[in-house]
Coordinates of C-alpha atoms in Angstrom, one line a residue:
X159 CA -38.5 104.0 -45.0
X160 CA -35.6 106.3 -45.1
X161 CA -36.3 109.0 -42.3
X162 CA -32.6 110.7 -42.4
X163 CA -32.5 112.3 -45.4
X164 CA -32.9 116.0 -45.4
X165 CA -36.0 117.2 -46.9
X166 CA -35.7 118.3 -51.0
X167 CA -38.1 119.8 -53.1
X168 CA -38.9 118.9 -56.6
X169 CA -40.2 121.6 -59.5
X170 CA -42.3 119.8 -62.1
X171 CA -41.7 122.6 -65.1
X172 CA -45.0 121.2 -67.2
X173 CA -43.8 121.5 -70.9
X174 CA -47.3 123.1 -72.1
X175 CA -48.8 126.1 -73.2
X176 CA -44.9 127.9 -73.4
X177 CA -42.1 128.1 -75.7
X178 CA -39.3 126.6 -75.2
X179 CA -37.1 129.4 -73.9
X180 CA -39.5 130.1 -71.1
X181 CA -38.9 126.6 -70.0
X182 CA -35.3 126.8 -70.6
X183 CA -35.4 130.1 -68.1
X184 CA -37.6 129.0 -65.8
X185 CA -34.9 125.9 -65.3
X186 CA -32.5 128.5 -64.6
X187 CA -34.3 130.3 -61.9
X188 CA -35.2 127.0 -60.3
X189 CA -31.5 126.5 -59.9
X190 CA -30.6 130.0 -58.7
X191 CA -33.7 129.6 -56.0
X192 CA -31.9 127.0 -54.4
X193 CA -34.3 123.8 -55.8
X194 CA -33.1 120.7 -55.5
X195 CA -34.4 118.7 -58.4
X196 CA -36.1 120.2 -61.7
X197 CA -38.5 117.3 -63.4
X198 CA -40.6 117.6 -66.3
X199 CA -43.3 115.3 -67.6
X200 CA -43.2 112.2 -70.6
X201 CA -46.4 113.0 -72.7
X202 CA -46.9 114.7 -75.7
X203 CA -50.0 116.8 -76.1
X204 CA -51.1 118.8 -73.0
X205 CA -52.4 117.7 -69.4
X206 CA -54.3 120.7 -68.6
X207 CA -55.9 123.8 -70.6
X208 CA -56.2 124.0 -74.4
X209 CA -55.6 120.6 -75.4
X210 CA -53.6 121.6 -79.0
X211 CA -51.4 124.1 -77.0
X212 CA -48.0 124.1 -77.2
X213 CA -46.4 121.3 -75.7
X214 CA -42.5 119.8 -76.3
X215 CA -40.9 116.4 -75.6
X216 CA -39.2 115.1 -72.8
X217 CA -36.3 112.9 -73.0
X218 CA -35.1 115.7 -75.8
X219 CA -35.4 118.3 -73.7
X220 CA -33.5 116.7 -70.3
X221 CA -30.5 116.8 -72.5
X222 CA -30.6 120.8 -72.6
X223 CA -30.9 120.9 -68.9
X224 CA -28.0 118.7 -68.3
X225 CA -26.0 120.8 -70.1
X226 CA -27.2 123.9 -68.9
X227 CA -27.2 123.4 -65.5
X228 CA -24.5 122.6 -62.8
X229 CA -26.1 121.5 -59.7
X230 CA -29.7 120.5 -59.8
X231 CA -30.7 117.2 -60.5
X232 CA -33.2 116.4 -63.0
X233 CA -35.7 113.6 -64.4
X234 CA -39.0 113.0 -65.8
X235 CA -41.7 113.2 -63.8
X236 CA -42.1 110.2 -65.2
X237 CA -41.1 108.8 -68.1
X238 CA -43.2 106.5 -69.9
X239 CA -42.1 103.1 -70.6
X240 CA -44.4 102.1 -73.3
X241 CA -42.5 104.5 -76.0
X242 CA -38.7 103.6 -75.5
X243 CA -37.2 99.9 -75.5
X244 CA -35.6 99.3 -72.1
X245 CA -31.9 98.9 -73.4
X246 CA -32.9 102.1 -75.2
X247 CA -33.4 104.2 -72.0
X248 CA -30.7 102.8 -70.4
X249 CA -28.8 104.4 -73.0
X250 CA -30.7 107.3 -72.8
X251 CA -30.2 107.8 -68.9
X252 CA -26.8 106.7 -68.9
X253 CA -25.6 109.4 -71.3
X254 CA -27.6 112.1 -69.8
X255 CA -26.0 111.5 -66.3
X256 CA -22.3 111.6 -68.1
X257 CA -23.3 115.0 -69.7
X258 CA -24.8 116.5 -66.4
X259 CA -21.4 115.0 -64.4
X260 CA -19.3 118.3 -65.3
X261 CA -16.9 119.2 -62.8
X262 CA -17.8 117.2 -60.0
X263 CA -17.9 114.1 -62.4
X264 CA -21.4 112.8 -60.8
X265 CA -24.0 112.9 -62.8
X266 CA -27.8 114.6 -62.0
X267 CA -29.8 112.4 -63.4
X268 CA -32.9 110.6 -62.1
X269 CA -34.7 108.0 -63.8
X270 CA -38.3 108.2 -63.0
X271 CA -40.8 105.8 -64.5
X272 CA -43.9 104.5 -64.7
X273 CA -46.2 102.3 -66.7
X274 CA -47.9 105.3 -68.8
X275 CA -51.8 106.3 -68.9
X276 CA -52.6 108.9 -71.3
X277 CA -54.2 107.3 -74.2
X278 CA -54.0 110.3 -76.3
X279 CA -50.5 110.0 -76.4
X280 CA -50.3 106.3 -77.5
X281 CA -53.1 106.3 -80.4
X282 CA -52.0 109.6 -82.1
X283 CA -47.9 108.6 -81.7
X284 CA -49.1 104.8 -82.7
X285 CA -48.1 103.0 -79.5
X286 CA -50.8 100.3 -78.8
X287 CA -52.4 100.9 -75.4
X288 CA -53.1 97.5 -74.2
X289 CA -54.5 97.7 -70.5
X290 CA -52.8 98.8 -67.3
X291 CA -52.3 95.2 -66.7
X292 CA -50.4 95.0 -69.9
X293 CA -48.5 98.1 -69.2
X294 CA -47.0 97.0 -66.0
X295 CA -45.9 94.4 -67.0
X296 CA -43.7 95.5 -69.4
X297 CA -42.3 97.9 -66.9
X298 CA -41.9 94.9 -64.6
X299 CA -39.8 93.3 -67.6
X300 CA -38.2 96.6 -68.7
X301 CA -36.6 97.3 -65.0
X302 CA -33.8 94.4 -64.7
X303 CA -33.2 95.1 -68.7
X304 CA -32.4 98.4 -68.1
X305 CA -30.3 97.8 -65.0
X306 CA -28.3 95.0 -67.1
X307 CA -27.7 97.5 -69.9
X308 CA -26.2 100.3 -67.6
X309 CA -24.2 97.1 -66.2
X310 CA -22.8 96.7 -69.7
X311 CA -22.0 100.2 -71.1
X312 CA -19.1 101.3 -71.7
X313 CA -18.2 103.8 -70.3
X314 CA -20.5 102.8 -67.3
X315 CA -23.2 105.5 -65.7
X316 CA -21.0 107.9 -63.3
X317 CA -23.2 106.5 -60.3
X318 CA -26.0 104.3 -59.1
X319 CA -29.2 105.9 -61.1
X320 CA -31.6 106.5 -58.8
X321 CA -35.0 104.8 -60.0
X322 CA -38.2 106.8 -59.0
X323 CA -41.5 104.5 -59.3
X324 CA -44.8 106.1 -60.0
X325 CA -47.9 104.8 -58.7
X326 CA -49.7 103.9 -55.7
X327 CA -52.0 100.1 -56.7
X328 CA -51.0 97.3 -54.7
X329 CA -51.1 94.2 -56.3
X330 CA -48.7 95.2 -59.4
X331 CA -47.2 98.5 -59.3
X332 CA -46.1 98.7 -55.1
X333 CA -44.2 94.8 -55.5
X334 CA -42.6 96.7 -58.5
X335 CA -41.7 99.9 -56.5
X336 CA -40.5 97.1 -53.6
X337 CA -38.0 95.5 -56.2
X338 CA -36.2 98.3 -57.7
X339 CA -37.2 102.0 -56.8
X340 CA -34.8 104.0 -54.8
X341 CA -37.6 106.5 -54.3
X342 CA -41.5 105.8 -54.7
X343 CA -43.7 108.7 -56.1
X344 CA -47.4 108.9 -55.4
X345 CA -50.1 111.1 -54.6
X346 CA -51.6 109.4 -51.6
X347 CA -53.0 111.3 -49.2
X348 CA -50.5 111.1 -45.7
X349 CA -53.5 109.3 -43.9
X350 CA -53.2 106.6 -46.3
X351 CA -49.3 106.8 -46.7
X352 CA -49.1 104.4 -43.5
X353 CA -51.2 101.7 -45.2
X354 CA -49.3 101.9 -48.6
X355 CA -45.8 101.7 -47.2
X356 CA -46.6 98.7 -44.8
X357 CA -47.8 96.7 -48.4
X358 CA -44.4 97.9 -49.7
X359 CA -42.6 96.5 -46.6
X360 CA -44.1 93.2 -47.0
X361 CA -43.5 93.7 -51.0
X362 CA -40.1 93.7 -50.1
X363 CA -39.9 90.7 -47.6
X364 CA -41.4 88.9 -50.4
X365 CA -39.4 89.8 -53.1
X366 CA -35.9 89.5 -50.9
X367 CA -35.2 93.3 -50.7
X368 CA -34.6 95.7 -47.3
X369 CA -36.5 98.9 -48.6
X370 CA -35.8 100.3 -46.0
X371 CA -33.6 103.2 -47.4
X372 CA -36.9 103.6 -49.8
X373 CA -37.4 107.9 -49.8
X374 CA -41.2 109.3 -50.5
X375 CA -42.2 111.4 -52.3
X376 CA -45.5 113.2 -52.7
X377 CA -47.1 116.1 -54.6
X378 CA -47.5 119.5 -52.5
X379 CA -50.7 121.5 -53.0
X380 CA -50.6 123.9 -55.9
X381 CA -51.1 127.5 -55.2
X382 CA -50.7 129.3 -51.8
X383 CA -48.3 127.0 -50.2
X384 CA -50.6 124.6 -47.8
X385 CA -47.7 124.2 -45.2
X386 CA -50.4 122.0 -43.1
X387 CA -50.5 119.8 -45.6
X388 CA -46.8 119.5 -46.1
X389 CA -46.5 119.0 -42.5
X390 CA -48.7 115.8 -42.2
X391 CA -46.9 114.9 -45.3
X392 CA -43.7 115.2 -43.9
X393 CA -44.8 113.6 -40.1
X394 CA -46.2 110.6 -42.7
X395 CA -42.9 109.8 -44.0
X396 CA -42.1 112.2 -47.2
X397 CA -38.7 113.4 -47.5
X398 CA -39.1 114.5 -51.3
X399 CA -41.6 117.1 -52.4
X400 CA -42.7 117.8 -55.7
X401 CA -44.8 120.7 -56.9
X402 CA -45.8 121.3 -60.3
X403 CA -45.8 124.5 -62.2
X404 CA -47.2 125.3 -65.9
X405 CA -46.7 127.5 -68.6
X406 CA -47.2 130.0 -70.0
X407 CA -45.6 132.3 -67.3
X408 CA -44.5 129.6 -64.9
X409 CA -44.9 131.5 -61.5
X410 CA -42.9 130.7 -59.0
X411 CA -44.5 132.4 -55.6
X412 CA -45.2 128.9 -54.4
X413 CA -41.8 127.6 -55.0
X414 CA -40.6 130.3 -53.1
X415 CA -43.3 129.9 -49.9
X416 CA -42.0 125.7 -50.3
X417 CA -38.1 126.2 -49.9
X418 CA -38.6 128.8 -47.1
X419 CA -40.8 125.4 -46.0
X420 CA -37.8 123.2 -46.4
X421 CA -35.2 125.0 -44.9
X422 CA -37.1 125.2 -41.4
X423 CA -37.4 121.3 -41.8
X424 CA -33.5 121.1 -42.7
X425 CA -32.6 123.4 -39.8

């Protein structure tokens, strides 16, 4: 797995229980700290607390932050591929990384997926749920559909997207994460990270692909940072942290605590 690339830290800004110009400050501050990437979530009704609280949509709302920002790079933490066709997030992703490629003409943009979960979110928005079998499949299907669209745009994506691949199960999502992520998201613990990235290695002799240059990333601990924890995460083979953080005031102590934490790794 890729072991050379510096440490970065990852601000999941939860779209709940705020309005909209909180989140739209809170990106701002994110970039001003220094963060390296601000993510939000692809659901529509809240995660946590009140369950009718405020909440906005994702893809929507990425398009704000490219705009509004000019060096942080940005993604969904992750998108959900049961609600979008595959050439229609291609689209999607290519055009948000041409309008977050001002002045340095790179775009920002991250394209994290995954195969979706929340049921809430498919009965009440009428997607049909099928079973997480069903689900990754499609995403298996949707990946080299969306990778021929961005082949076939015109004007073409300013760089290679970088996929991010959500999950941790072995027998379907990890061969996926093997074929075509650039950077695999989970929430193993590092004990466990050892195991998981050895059935990825073999994943990948299988399916003809060095991963190699795969980068990890894991969630940090909410809270006071845990900078143990982030330690044997980082001796386990991280490189990119992600922390969330949720409305309504959005603190970000721990963010601060974290970055102080990454700079020490960085030197």
């Amino acid at each position: 797995m890729r072991l050379d690339t510096p440490v970065r830290l990852g601000i999941q800004v939860q779209p709940q229980h705020a309005e909209y110009s909180a989140i739209r400050d809170t990106v701002l501050r994110l970039e001003e700290l220094g963060v390296d990437i601000a993510f939000n979530w692809d659901h529509f009704f809240p995660l946590t607390g009140d369950p009718e609280g405020l909440h906005f949509e994702a893809w929507t709302m990425l398009g704000a932050w490219a705009e509004q920002t000019e060096r942080i790079e940005f993604g969904t933490l992750v998108n959900c591929n049961s609600y979008r066709g595959a050439d229609l997030q291609a689209d999607m992703a290519r055009t948000l990384d041409h309008i977050s490629a001002k002045g340095s003409g790179t775009g920002r943009f991250i394209f994290g997926t995954g195969a979706g979960w929340f049921e809430r979110d498919y009965d009440e928005y009428g997607y049909p749920f099928g079973t997480p079998g069903s689900r990754l499949r499609d995403l298996a299907d949707a990946l080299p559909r969306i990778r021929a669209r961005w082949a076939a745009l015109n004007p073409a994506p300013t760089r290679d997207i970088p996929i991010m691949i959500g999950g941790k199960g072995e027998q379907k999502t990890l061969r996926i994460v093997a074929e075509h992520a650039d950077i695999w998201h989970s929430f193993v613990a590092p004990g466990d990270l050892a195991h998981k990235l050895d059935v990825i290695a073999r994943w990948g002799d299988e399916v003809g692909r060095d991963v190699s240059d795969l980068v990890v990333s894991n969630e940090l601990t909410r809270g006071t940072p845990d900078l143990e924890h982030a330690d044997a995460l980082y001796d386990a083979g991280v490189r990119l942290f992600t922390l969330g953080i949720s409305g309504p005031d959005y603190d970000l102590d721990a963010v601060r605590g974290y970055l102080a934490w990454r700079d020490a790794k960085n030197g």
